[in-house]
Coordinates of N, CA and C and ligand atoms in Angstrom, one line a residue:
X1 N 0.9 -1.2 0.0 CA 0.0 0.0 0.0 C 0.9 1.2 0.0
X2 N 0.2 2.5 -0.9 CA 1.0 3.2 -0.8 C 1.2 4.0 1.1
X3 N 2.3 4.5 1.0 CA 2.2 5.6 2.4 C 1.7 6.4 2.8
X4 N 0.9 7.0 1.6 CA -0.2 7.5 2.7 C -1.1 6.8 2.5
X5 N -1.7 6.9 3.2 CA -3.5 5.9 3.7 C -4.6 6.2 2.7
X6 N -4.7 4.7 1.9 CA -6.1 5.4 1.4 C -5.2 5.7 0.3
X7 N -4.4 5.9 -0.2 CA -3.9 6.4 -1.5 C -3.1 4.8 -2.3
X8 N -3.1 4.8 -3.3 CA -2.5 3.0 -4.4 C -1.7 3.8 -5.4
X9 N -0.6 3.2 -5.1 CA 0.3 3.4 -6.7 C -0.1 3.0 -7.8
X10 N 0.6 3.3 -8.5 CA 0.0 2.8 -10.0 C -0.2 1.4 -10.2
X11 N 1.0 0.7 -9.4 CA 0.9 -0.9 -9.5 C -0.4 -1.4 -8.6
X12 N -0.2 -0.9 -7.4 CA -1.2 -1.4 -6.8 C -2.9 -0.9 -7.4
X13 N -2.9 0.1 -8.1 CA -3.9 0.3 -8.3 C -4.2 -0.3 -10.1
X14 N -3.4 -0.8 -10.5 CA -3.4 -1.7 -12.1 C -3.9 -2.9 -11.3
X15 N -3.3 -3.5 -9.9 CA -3.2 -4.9 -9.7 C -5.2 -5.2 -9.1
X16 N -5.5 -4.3 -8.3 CA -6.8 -3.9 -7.7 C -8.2 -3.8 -8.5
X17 N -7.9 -3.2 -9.8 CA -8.5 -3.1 -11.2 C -8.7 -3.6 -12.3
X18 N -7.2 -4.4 -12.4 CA -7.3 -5.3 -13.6 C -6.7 -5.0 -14.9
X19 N -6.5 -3.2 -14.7 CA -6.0 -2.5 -15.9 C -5.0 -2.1 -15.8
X20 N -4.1 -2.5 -17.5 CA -2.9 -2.5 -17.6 C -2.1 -0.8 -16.8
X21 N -1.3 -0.7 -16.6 CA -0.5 0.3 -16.0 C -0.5 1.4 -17.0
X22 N -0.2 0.5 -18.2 CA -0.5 1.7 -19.6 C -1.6 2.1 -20.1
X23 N -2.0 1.4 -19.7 CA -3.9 2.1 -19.8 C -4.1 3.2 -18.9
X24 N -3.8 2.8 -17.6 CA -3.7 3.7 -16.5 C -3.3 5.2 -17.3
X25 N -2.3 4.9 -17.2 CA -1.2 6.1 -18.1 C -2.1 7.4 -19.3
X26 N -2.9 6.5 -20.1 CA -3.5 6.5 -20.8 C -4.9 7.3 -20.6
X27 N -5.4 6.7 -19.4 CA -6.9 7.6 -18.8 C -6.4 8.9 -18.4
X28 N -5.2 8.6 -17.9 CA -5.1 9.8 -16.9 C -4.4 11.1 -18.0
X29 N -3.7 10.5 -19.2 CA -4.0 11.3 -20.0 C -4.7 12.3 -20.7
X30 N -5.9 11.5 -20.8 CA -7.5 11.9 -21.4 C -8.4 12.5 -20.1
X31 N -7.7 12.3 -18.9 CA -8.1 13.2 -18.3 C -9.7 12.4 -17.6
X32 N -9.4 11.1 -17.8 CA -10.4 10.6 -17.4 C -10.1 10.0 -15.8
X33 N -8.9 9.8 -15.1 CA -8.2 10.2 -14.0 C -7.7 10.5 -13.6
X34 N -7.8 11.1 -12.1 CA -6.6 11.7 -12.0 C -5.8 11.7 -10.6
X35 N -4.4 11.4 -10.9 CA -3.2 10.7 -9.4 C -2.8 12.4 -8.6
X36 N -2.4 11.9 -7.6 CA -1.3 13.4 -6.9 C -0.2 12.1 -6.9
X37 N 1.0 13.4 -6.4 CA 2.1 12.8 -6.2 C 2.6 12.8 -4.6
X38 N 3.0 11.4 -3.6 CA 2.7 11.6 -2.5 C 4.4 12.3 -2.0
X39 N 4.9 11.6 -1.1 CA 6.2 12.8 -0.4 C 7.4 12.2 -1.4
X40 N 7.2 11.2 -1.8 CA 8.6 10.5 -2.2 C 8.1 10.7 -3.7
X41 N 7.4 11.4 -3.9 CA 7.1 11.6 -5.9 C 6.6 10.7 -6.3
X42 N 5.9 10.2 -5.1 CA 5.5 9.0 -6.6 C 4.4 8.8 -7.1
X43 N 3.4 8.8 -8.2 CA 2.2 8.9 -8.6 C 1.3 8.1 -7.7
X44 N 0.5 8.3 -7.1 CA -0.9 8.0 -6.1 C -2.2 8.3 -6.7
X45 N -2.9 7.3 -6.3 CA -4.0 7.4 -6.9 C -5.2 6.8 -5.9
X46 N -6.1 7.8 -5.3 CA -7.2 7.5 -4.9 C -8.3 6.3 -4.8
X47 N -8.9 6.2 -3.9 CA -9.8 5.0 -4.4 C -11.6 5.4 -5.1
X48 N -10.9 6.4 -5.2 CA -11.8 6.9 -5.9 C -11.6 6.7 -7.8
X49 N -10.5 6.9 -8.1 CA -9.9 6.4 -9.1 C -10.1 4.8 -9.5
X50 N -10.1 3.8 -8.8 CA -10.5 2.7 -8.6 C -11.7 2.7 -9.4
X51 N -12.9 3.0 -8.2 CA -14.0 3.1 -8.9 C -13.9 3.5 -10.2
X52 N -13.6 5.1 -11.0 CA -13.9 5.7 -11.9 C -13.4 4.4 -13.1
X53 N -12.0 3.4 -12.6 CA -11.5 2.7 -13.5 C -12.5 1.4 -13.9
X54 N -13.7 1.4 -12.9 CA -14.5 -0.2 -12.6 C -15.7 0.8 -13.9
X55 N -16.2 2.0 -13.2 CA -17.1 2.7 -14.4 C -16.6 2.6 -15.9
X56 N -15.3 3.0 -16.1 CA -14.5 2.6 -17.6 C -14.6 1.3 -18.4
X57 N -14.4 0.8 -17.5 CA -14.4 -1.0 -18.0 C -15.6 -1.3 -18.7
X58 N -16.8 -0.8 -17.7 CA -18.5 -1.1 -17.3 C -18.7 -0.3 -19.0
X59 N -18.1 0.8 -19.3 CA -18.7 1.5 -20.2 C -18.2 1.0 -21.8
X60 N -16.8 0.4 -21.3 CA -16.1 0.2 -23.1 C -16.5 -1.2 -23.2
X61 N -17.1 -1.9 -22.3 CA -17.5 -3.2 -22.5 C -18.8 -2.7 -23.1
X62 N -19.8 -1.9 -22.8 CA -21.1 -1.5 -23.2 C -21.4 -0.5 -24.5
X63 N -19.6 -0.7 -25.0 CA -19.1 -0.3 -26.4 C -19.2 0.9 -26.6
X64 N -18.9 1.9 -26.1 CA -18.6 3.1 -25.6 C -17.6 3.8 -25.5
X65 N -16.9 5.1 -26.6 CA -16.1 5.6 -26.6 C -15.7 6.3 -25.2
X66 N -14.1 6.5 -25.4 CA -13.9 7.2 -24.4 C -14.1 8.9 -24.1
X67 N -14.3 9.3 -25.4 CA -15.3 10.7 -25.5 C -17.1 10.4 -24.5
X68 N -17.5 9.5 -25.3 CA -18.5 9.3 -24.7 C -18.4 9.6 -23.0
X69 N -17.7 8.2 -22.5 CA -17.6 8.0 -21.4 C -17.1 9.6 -20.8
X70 N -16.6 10.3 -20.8 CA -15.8 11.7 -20.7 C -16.8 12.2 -20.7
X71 N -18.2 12.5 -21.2 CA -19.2 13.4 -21.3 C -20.0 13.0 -19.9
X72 N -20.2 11.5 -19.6 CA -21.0 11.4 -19.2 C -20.5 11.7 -17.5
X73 N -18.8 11.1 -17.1 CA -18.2 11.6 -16.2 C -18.6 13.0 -15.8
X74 N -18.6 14.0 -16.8 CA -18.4 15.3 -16.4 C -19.4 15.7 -15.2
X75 N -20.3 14.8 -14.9 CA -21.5 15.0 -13.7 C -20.9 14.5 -12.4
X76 N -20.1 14.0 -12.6 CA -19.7 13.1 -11.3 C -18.8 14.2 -10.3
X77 N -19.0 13.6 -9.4 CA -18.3 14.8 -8.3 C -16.3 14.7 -8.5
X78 N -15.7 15.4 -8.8 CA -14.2 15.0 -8.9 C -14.0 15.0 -7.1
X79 N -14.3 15.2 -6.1 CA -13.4 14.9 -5.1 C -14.1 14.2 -3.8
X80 N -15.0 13.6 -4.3 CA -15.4 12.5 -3.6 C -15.9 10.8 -4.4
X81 N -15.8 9.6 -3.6 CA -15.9 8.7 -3.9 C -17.3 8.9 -5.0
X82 N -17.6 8.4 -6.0 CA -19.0 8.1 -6.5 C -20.0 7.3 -5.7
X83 N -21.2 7.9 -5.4 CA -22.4 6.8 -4.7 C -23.0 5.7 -5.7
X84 N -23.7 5.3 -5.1 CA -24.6 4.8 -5.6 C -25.7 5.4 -6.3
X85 N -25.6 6.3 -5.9 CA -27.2 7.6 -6.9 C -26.2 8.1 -8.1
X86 N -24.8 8.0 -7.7 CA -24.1 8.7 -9.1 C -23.9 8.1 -10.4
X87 N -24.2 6.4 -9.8 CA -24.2 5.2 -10.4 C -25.1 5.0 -11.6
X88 N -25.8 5.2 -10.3 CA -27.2 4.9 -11.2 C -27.8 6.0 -12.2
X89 N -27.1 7.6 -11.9 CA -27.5 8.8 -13.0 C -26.8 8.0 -14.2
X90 N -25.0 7.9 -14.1 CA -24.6 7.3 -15.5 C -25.3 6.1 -16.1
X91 N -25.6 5.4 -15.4 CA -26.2 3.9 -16.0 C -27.5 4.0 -16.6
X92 N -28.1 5.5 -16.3 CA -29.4 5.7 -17.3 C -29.1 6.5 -18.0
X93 N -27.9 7.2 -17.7 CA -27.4 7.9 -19.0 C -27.1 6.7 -20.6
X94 N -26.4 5.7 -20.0 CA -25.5 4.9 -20.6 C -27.2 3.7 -21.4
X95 N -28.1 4.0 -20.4 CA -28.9 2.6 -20.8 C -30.1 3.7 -22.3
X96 N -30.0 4.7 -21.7 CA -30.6 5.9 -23.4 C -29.7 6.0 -24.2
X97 N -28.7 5.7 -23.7 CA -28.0 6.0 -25.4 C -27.5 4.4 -26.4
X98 N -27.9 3.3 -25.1 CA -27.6 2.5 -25.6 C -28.9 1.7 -26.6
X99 N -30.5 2.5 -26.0 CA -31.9 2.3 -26.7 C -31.5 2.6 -28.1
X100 N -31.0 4.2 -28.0 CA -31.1 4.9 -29.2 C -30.2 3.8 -30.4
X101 N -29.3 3.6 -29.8 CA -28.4 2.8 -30.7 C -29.2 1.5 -31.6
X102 N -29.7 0.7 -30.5 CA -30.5 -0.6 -30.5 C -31.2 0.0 -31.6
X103 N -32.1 1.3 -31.6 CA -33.1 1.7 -32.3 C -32.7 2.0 -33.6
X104 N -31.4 2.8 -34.1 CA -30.9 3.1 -35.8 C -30.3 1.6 -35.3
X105 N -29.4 0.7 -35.2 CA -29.5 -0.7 -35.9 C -30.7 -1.2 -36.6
X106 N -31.7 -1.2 -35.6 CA -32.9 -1.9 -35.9 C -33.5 -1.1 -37.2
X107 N -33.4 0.4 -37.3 CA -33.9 0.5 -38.8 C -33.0 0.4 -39.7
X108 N -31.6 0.3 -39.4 CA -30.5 0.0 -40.4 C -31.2 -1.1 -41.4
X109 N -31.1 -2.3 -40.4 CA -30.9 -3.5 -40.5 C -32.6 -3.5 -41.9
X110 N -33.6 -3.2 -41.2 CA -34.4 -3.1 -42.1 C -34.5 -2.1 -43.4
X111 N -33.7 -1.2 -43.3 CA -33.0 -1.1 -44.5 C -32.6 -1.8 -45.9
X112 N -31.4 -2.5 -44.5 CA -30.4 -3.5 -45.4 C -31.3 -4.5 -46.2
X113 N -32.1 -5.1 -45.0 CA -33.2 -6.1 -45.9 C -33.7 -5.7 -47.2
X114 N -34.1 -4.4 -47.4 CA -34.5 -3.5 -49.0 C -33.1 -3.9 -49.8
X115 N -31.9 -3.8 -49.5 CA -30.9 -4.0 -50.3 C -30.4 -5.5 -50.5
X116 N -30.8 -6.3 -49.8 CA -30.2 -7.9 -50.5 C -30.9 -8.3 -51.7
X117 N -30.1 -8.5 -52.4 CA -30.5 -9.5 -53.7 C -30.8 -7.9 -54.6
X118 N -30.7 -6.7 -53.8 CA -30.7 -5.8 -54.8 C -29.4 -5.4 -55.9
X119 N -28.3 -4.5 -55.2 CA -27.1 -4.1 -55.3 C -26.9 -2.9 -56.4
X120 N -28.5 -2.2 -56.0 CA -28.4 -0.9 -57.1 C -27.0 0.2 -56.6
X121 N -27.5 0.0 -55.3 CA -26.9 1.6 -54.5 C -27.1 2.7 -55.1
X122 N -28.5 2.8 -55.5 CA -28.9 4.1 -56.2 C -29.2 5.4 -55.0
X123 N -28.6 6.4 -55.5 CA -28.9 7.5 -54.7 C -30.3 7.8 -54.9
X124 N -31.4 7.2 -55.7 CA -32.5 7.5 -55.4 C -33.5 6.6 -54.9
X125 N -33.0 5.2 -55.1 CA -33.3 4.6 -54.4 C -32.8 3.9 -53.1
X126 N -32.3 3.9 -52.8 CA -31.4 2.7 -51.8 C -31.3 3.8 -50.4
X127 N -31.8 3.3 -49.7 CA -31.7 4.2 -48.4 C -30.6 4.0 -47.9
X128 N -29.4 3.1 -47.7 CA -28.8 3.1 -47.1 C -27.0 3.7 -47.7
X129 N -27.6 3.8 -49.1 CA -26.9 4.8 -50.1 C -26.9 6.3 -49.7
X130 N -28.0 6.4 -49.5 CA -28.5 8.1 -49.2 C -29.4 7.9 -48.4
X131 N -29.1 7.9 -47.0 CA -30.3 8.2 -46.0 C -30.9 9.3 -45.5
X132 N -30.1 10.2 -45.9 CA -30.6 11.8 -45.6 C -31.6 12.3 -46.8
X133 N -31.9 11.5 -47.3 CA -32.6 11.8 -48.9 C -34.1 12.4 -48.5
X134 N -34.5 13.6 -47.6 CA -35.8 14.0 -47.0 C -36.5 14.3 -48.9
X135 N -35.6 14.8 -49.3 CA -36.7 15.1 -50.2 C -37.3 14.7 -51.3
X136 N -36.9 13.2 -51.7 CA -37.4 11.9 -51.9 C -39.3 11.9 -51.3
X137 N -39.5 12.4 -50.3 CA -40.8 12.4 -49.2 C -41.9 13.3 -50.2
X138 N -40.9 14.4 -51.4 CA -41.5 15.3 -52.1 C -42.2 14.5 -53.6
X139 N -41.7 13.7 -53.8 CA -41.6 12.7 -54.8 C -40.7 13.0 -56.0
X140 N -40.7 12.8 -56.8 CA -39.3 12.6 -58.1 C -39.5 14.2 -59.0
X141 N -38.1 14.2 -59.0 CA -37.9 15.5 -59.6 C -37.2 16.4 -58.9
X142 N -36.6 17.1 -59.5 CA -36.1 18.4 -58.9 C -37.0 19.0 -57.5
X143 N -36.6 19.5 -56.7 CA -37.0 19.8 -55.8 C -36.4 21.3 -55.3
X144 N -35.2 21.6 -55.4 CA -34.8 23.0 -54.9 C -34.6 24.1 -56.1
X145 N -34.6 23.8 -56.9 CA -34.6 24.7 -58.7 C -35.7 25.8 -58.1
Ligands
FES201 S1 -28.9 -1.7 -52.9 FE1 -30.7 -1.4 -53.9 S2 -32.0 -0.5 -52.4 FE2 -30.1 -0.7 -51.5

């Protein structure tokens, strides 16, 4: 343990976590953690850090950039441990954006179905050629002239 109380070195806090030391390195880059240095210089890292690194894991497993994850952090208190209510804000953060996703797959995919056995990839036809195509909705022809 490190010497002061309550505070983990990098190793200890890689070994505690599961995550590589360069990863470590890596968050704390992006600013997604963050260590002090204790009397002997040496990087320390909270156990609050800990957690933030168990939230990381939770998030890139649930296929989530680390931008993302970075947005959603920015609610969370920086100088105390995360609760359980802070838990639960991100995990409904994380459980809407992961509907929304569920939801453009699911029209993708019914998309895609319009395209097998086709292979026009017509910009006036093929939605998934041109899906912004709103003014298709106007019917054929010029439309902004
Ligand atoms: S390839 Fe023809 S509709 Fe998509």
């Amino acid at each position: 343990m490190a010497q002061n109380e309550g505070l983990l070195t990098i190793g200890e806090i890689s070994q505690r976590s599961g995550v590589a030391i360069s990863a470590i390195h890596f968050y704390e880059s992006k600013n997604l953690i963050r260590s002090s240095r204790n009397a002997r210089n040496q990087r320390v890292f909270s156990r609050r850090e800990l957690r933030i690194l168990a939230f990381i894991k939770v998030a890139q497993r649930l296929g989530f950039t680390l931008e993302e994850i970075k947005d959603v952090f920015r609610d969370l208190p920086p100088n105390r441990m995360p609760t359980k209510a802070d838990w639960q804000k991100v995990s409904r953060a994380w459980d809407e954006a992961l509907k929304a996703r569920i939801e453009l797959a699911s029209k993708l995919r019914n998309q895609l179905e319009l395209c097998i056995g086709c292979g026009c990839l017509s910009m006036k036809e093929c939605p998934l050629r041109n899906p912004d195509d709103t003014l298709s909705n106007q019917g054929s022809g010029p439309h902004l002239l």
